[in-house]
Coordinates of C-alpha atoms in Angstrom, one line a residue:
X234 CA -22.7 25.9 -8.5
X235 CA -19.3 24.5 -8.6
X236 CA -18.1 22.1 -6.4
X237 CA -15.0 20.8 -4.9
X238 CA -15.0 16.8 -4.1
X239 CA -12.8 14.9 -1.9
X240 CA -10.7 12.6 -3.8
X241 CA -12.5 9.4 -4.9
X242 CA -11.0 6.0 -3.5
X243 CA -9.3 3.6 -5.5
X244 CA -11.4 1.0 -7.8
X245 CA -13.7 -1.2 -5.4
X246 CA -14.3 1.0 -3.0
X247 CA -17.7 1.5 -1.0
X248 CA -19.4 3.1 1.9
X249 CA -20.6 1.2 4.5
X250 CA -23.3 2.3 7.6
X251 CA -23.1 0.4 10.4
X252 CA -26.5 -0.3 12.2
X253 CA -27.4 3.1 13.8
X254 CA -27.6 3.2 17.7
X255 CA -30.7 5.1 19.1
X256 CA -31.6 5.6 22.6
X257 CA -32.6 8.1 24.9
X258 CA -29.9 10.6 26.8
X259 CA -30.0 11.2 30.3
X260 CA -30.9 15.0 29.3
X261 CA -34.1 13.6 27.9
X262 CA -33.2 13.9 24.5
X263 CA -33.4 11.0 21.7
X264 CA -30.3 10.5 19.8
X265 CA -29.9 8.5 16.3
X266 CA -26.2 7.8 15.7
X267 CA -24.6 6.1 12.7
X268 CA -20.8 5.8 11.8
X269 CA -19.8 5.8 8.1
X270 CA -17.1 4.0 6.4
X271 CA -15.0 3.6 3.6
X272 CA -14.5 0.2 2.7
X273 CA -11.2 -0.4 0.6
X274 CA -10.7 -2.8 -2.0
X275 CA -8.9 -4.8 -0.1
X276 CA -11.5 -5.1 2.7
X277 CA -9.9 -2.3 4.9
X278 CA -12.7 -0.6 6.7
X279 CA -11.6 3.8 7.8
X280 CA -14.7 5.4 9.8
X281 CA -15.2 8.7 7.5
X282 CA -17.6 10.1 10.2
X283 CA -20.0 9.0 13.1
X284 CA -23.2 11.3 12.3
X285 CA -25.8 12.2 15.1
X286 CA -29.5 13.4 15.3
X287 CA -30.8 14.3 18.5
X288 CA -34.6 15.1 18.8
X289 CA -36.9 16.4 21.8
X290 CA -39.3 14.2 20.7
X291 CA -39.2 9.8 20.5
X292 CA -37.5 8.3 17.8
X293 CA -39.8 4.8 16.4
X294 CA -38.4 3.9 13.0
X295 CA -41.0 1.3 12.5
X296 CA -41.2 1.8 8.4
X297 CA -37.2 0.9 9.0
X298 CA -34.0 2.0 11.5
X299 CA -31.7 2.4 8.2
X300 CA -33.7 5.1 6.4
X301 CA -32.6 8.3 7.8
X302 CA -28.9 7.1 7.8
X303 CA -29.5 5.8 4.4
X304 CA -30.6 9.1 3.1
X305 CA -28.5 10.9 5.0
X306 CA -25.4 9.1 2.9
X307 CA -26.7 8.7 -0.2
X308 CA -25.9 12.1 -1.9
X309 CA -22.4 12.0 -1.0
X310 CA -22.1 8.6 -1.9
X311 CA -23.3 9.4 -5.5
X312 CA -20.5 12.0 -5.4
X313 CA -17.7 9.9 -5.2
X314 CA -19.0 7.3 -7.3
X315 CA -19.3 4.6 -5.1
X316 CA -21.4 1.8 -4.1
X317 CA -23.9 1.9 -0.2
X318 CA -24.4 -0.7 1.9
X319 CA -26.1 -0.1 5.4
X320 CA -26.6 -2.7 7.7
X321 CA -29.8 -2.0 9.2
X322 CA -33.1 -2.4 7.0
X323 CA -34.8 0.2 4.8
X324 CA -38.4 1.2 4.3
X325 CA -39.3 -0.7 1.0
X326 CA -41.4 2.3 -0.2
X327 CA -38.0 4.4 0.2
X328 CA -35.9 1.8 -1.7
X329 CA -38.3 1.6 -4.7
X330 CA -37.9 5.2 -4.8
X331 CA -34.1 5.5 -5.2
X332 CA -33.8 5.0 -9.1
X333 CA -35.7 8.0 -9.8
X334 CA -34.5 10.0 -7.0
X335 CA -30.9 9.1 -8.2
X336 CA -31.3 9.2 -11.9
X337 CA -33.3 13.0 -11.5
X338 CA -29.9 13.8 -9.8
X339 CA -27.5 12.2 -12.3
X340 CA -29.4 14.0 -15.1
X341 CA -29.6 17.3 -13.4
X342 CA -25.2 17.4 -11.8
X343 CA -22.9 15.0 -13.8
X344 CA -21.0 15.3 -10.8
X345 CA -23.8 12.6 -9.2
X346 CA -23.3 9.1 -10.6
X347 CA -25.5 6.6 -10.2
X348 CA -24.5 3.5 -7.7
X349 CA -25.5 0.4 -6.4
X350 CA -27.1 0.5 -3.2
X351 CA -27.2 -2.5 -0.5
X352 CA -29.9 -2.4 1.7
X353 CA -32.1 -4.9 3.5
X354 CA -35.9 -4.4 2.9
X355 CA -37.8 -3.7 6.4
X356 CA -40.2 -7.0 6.7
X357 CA -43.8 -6.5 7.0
X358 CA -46.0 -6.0 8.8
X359 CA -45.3 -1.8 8.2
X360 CA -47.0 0.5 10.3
X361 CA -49.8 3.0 9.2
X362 CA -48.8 6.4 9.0
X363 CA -49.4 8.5 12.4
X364 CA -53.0 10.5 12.1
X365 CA -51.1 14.0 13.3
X366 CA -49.1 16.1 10.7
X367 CA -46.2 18.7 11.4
X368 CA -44.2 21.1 9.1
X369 CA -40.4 22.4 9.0
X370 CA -40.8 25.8 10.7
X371 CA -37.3 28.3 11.3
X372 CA -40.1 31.6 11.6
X373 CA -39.5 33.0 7.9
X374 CA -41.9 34.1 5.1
X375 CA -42.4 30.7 3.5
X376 CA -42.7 28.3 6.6
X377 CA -45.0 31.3 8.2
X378 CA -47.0 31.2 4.6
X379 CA -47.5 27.1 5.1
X380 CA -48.8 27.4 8.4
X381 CA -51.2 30.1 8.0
X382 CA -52.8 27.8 5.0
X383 CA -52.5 24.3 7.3
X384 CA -52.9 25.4 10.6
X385 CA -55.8 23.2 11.1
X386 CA -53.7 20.3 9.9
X387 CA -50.0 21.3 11.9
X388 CA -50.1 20.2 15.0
X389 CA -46.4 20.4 15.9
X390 CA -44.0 22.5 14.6
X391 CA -40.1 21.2 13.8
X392 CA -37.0 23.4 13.8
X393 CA -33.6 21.4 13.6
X394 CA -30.0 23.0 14.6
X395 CA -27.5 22.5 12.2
X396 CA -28.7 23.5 8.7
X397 CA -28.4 26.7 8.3
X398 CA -27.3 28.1 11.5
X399 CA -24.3 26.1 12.6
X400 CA -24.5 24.3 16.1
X401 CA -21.8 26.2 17.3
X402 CA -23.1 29.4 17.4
X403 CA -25.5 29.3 20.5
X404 CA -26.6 33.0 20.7
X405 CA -27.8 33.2 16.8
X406 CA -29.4 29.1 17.8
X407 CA -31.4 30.5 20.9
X408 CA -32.6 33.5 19.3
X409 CA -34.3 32.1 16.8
X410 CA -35.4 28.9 18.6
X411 CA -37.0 31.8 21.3
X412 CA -39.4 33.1 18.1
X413 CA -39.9 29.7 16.8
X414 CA -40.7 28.8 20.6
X415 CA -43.0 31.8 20.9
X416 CA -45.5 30.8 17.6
X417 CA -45.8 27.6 18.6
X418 CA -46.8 28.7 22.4
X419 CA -49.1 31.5 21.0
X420 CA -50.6 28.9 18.6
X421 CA -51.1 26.2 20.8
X422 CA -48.7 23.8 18.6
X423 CA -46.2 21.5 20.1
X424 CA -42.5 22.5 19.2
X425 CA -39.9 19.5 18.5
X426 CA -36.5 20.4 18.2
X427 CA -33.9 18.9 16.4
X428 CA -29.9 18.9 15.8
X429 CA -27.7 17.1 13.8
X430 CA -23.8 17.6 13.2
X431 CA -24.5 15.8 9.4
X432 CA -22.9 18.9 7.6
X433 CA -19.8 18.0 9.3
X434 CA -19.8 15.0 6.8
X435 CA -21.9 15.8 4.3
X436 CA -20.0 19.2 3.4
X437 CA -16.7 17.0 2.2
X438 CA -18.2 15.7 -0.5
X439 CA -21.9 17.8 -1.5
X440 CA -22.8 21.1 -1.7
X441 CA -25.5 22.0 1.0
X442 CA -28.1 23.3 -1.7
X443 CA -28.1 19.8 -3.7
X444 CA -28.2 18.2 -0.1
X445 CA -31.1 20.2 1.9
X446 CA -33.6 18.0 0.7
X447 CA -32.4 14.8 1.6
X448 CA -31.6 15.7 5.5
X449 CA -35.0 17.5 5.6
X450 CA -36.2 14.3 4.5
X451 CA -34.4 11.9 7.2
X452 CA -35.4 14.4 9.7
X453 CA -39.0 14.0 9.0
X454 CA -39.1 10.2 9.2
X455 CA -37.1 10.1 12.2
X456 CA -40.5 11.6 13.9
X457 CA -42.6 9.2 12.2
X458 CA -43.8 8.0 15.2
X459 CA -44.6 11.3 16.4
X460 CA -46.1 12.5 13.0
X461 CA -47.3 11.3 10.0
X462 CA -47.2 13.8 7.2
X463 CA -44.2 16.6 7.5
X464 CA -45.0 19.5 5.6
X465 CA -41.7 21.4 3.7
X466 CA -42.5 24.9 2.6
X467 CA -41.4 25.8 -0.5
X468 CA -38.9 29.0 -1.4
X469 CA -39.8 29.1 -5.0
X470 CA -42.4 29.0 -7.1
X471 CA -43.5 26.1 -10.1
X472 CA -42.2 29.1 -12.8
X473 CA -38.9 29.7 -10.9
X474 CA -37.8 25.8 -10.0
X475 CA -34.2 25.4 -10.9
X476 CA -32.6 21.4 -10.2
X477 CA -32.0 21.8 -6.4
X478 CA -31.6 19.8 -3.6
X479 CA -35.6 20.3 -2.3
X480 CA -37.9 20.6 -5.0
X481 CA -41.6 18.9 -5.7
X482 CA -40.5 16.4 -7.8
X483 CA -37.7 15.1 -5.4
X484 CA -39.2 15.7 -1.5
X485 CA -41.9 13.1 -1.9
X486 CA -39.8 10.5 -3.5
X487 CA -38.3 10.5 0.0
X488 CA -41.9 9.3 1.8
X489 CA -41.7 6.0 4.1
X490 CA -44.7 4.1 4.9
X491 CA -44.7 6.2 7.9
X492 CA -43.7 9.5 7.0
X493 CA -45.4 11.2 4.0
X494 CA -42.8 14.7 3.2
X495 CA -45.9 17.3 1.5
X496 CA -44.0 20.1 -0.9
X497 CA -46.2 23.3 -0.2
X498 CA -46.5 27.0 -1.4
X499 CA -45.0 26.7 -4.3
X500 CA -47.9 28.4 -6.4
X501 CA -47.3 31.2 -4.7
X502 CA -44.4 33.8 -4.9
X503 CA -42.5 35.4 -2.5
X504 CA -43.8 38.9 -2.6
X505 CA -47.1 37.4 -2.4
X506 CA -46.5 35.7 0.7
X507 CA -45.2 38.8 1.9
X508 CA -48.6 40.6 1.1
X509 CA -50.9 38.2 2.2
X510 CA -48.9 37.8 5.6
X511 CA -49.3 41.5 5.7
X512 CA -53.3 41.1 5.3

């Protein structure tokens, strides 16, 4: 797909996070927020965006606080060409990842250049993973197709505002959040629930189908406290993968000591999810 760019800065540019605040809202929720900037050549800093995640469930970025944001930046930073820096530390599993990730991209959209990235490493000692697993759940054919094969496994489901269904449009959000509400109740699975205003960023400067992936990603190791593998259910199958943003050989390059992101269903067409759901 074509795509339309902001402007790149002037030679000697970068973006810069600032450490990201989280804390817990009077409401109850948890709230991750992190402010982006361009930094000019000549040192003079403009905030592009403040980005928030709010989550009904804690926030513990043991495996590092920087990694969601750092995701979260990274594709549009590629975009314009220009070099990351975040001030709070990075899982080192996530950093040693970042090559690949970036040069699958690079190869895959000229549009994505490769950059430096500026990051310090989150010191030992790391966590363990947590024992419990969840999956990415919004009630359709392929998240219903995952949890039917890893219901044993799933024991909290995860639906995030602010993907596909934009924040502002609270009818459409409820409705669906009432059927995602009503599998996990009748299933006996936790529900966490999720929002982010990222696209309000992100849409600037990436298309949402190259960027899917990477969000999906910093959403899952925000819970890494809560859970310890996040399941992502595939829409395609091996035969049918084009470059995307969420595919097997991407998802897992975006793991954490903490958070391991499992690519699932992609052996299986759509039609024959449709069938065996049926059975």
């Amino acid at each position: 797909m074509s795509t339309t760019f902001q402007p790149c800065p002037e030679p000697g540019a970068s973006l810069l996070i600032s450490a990201p605040d989280i804390r817990q809202d009077p409401t109850g929720d948890h709230r991750y927020t992190f402010p982006v900037w361009l930094v000019r050549g000549s040192g003079r800093a403009q905030l592009l965006h403040s980005v928030t995640y709010t989550s009904t469930a804690p926030i513990t970025l043991a495996s590092g606080a920087g990694s969601p944001a750092f995701i979260s930046v990274l594709l549009p930073a590629m975009a314009l060409g220009l070099d990351l820096k975040i001030e709070a530390p990075v899982s080192p599993k996530l950093l040693s990842n970042l090559e690949t990730f970036q040069g699958i991209f690079a190869n895959w959209f000229p549009h994505y250049r490769r950059i430096a990235i500026h990051a310090p490493v989150q010191p030992e000692p790391l966590p363990g993973p947590a024992t419990a697993a969840g999956m990415f759940f919004s009630a359709g054919v392929d998240g219903f197709h995952t949890l039917k094969h890893h219901l044993a496994e799933v024991s909290s489901l995860v639906f995030v505002h602010g993907f596909d269904i934009n924040p502002d449009r609270i009818e459409h959000r409820l409705l669906i959040e009432d059927q995602v509400a009503t599998v996990a109740r009748e299933l006996r699975r936790d529900l966490i629930i999720l929002q982010t205003d990222v696209r309000s960023f992100s849409d600037a400067y990436t298309w949402w189908g190259d960027y899917c992936g990477s969000t999906l990603a910093a959403c899952a190791q925000l819970l890494e406290g809560v859970i310890g593998r996040v399941f992502v259910a595939s829409s395609n199958t091996y035969a049918d993968f084009a470059p995307f943003g969420s595919t097997p050989l991407t998802d897992p390059l975006l793991s954490t000591e903490g958070t391991t992101i499992v690519f699932d269903g992609a052996e299986t067409s759509r039609i024959d999810k449709v069938f065996e759901l049926a059975h």
